[in-house]
PDB file of C-alpha atoms in Angstrom:
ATOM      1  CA  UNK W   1       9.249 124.612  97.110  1.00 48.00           C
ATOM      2  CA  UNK W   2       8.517 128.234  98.675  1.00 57.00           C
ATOM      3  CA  UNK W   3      10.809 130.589  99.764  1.00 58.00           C
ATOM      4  CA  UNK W   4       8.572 129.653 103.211  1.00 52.00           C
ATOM      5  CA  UNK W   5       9.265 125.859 103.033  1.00 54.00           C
ATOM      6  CA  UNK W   6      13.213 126.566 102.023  1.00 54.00           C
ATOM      7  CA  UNK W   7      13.422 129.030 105.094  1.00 51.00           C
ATOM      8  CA  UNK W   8      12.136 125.902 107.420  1.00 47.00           C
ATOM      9  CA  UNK W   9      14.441 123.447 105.849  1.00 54.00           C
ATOM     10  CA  UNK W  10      17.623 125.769 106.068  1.00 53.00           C
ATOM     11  CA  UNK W  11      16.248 125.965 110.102  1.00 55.00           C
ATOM     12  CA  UNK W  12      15.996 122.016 110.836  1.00 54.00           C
ATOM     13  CA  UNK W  13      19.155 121.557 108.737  1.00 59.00           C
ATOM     14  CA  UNK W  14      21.008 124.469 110.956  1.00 57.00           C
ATOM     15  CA  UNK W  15      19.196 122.161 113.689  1.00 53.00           C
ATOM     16  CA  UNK W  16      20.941 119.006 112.921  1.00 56.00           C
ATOM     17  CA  UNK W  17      24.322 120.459 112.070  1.00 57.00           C
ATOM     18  CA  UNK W  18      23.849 122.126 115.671  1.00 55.00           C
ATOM     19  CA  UNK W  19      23.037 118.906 117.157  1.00 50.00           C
ATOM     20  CA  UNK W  20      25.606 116.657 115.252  1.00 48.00           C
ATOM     21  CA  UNK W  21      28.715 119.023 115.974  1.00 47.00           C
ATOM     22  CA  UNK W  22      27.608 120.081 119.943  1.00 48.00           C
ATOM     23  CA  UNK W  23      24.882 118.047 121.773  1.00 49.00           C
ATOM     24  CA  UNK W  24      26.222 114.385 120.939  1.00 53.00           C
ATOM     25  CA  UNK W  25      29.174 112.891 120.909  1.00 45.00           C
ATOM     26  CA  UNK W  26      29.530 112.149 117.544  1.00 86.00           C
ATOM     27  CA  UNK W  27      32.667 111.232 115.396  1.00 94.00           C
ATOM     28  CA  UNK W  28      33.598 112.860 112.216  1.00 96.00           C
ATOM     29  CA  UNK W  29      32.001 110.118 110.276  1.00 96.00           C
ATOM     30  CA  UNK W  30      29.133 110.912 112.169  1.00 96.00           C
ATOM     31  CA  UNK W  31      29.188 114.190 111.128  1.00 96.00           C
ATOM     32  CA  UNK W  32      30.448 113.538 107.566  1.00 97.00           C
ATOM     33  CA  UNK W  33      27.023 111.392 107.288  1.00 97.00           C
ATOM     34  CA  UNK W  34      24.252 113.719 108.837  1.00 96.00           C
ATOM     35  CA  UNK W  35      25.690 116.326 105.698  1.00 97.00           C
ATOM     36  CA  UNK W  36      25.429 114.326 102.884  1.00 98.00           C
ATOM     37  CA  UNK W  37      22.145 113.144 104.062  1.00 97.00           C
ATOM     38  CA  UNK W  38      21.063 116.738 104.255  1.00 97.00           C
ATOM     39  CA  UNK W  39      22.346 118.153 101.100  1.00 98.00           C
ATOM     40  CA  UNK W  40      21.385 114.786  99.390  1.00 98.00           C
ATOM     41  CA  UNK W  41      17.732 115.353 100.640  1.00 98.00           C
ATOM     42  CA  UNK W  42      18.270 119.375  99.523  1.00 98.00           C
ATOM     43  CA  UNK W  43      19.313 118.279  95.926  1.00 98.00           C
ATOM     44  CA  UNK W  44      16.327 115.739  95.539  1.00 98.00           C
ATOM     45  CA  UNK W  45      13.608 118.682  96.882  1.00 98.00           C
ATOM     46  CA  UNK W  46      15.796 121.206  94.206  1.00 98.00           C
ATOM     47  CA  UNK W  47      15.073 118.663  91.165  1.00 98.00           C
ATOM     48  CA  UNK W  48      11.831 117.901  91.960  1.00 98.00           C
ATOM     49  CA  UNK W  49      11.018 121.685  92.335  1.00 98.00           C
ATOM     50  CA  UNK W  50      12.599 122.148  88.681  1.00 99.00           C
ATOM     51  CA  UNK W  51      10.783 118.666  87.553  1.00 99.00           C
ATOM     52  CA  UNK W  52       7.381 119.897  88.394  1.00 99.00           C
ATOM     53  CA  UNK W  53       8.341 123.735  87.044  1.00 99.00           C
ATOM     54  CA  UNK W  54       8.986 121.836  83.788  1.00 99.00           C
ATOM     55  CA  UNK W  55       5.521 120.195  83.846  1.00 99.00           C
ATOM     56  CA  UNK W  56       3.171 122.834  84.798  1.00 99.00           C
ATOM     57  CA  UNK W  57       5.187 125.497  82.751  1.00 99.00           C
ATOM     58  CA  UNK W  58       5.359 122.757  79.375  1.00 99.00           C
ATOM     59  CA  UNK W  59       1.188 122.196  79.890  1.00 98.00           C
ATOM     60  CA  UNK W  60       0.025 125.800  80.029  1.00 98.00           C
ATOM     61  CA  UNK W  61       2.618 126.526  77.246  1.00 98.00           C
ATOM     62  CA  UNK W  62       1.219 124.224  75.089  1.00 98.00           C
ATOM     63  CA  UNK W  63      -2.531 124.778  76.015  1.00 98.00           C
ATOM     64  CA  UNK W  64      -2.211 128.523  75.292  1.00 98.00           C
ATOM     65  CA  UNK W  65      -0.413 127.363  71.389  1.00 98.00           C
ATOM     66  CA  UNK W  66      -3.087 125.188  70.764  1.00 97.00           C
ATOM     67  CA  UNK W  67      -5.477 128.016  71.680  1.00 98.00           C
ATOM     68  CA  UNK W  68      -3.497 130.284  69.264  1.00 97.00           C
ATOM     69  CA  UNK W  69      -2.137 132.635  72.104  1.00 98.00           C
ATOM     70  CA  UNK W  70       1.300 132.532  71.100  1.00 98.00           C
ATOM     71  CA  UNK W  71       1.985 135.598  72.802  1.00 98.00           C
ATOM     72  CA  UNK W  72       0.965 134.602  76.231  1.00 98.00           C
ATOM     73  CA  UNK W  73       2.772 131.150  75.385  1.00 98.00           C
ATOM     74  CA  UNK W  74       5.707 133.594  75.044  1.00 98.00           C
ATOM     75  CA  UNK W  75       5.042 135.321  78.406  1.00 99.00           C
ATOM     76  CA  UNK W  76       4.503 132.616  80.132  1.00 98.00           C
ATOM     77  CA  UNK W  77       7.099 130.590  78.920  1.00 99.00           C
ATOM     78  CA  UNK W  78       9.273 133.919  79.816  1.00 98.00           C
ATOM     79  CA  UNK W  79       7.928 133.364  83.544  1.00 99.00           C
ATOM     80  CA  UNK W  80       9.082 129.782  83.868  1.00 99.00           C
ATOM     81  CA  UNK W  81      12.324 130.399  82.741  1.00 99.00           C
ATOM     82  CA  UNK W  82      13.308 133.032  85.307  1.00 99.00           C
ATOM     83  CA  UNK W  83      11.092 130.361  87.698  1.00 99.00           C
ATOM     84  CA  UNK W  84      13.552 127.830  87.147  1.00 99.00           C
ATOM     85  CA  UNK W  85      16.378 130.079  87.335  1.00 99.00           C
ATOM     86  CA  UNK W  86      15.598 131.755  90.532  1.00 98.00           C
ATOM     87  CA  UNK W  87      14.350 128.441  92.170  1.00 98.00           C
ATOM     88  CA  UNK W  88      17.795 126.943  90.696  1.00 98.00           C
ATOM     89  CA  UNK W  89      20.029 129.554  92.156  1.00 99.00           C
ATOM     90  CA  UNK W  90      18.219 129.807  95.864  1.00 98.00           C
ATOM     91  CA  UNK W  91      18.655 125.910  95.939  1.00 98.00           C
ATOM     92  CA  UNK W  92      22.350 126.217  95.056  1.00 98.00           C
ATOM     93  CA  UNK W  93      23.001 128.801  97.900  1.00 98.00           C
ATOM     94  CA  UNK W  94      21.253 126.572 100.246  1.00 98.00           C
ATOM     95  CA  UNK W  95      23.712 123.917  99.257  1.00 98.00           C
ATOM     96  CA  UNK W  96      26.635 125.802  99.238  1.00 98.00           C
ATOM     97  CA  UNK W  97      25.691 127.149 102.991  1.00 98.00           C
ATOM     98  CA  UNK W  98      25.134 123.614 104.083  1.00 97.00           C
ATOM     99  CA  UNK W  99      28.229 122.952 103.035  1.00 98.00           C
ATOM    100  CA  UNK W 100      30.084 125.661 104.333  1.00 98.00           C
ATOM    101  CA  UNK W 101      28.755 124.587 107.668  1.00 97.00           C
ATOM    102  CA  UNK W 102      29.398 121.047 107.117  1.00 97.00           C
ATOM    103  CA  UNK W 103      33.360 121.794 105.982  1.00 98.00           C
ATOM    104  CA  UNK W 104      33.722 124.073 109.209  1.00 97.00           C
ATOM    105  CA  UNK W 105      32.330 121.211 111.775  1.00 95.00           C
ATOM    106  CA  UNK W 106      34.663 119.096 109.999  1.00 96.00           C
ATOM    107  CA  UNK W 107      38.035 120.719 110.107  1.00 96.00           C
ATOM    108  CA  UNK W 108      36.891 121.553 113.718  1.00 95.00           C
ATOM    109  CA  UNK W 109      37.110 117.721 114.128  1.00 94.00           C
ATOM    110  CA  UNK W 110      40.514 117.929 112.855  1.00 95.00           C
ATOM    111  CA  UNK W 111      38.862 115.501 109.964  1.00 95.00           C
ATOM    112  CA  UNK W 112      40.984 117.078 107.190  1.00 97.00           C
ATOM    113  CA  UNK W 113      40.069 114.145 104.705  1.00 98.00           C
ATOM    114  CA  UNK W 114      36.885 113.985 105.261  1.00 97.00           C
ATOM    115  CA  UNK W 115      36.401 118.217 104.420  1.00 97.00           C
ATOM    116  CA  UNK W 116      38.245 117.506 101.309  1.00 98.00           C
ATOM    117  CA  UNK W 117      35.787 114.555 100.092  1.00 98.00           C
ATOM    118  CA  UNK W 118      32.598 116.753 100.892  1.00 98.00           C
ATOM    119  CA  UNK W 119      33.751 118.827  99.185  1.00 98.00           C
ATOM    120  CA  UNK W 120      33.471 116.692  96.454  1.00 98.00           C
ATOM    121  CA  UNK W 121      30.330 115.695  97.597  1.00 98.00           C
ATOM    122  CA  UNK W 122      29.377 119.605  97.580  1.00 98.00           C
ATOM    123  CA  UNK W 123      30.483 119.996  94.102  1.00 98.00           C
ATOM    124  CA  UNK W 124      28.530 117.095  92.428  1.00 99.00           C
ATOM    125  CA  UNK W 125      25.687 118.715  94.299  1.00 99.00           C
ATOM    126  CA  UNK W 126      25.525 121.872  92.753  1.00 99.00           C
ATOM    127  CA  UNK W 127      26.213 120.035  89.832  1.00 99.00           C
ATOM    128  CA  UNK W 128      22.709 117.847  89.756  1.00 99.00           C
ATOM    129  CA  UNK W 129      21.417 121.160  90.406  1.00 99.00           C
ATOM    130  CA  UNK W 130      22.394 122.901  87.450  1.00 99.00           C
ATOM    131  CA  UNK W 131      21.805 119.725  85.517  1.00 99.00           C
ATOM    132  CA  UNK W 132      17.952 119.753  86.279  1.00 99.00           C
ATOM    133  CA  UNK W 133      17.916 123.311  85.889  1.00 99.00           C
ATOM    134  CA  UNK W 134      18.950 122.684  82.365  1.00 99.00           C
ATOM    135  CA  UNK W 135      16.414 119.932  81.861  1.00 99.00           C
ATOM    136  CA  UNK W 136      13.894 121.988  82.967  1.00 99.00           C
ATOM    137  CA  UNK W 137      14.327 125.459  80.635  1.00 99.00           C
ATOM    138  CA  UNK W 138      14.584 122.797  78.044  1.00 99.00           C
ATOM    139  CA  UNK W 139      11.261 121.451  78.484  1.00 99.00           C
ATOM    140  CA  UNK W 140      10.090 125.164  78.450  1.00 99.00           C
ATOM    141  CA  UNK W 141      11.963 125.957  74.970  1.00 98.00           C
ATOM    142  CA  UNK W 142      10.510 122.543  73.679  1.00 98.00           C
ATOM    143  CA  UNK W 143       7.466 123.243  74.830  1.00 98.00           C
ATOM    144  CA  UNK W 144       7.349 126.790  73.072  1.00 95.00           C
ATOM    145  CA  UNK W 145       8.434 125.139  69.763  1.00 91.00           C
ATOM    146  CA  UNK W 146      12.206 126.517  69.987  1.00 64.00           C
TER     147      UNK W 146
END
């Protein structure tokens, strides 16, 4: 995913939260529901970003060995990893400001509870996050042969 394609996504999810906590009457639960569905969508976009970083980054990596260009193997292994890392770290401030938000219109509900467990919610976000970011400088290192 872009920089260009996050910036839209932060803009309809700002969109929703907007609607959910001011134009309808919605409840908590309401509320509660439109944010998980957000950062649940956010997460999925974040590992398939990582997934197909992985992919592309393992292929040319392994093309360039078999050609004998270890050092551009190197390089471009190198490039993927700070890929993934960068990629990894935009997607987990996304998150995090989602859920800022989403704690915010909560508590503003008075729906103390429900904060608390999206929280938790929040948490095994950026978790899956890091996870795939793992995954994915592992495929590089495999890739490379270390």
């Amino acid at each position: 995913m872009t920089r260009y394609a996050l910036a839209l996504t932060a803009i309809a999810a700002a969109l929703v939260l907007n609607a959910t906590t001011t134009a309808r009457a919605h409840t908590p639960e309401d509320v509660y529901d439109d944010c998980v569905e957000a950062i649940a969508s956010a997460v999925h976009r974040c590992q398939a970003r990582n997934r197909t970083s992985a992919a592309d980054g393992s292929q040319l990596i392994t093309r360039l060995l078999n050609a004998g260009q270890t050092q551009r193997a190197r390089l471009v292994a190198h490039r993927y990893r700070r890929k993934i890392n960068a990629d990894s770290e935009e997607c987990v401030d996304y998150v995090n400001h989602l859920c800022r938000r989403c704690v915010t219109a909560l508590l503003e509900f008075g729906a103390e509870e429900l904060a608390r467990d999206l929280v938790g919610v929040c948490d095994r976000a950026v978790h899956a996050i890091r996870k795939s970011q793992r995954a994915a400088l592992a495929a590089i290192n495999n890739a490379l042969g270390g």
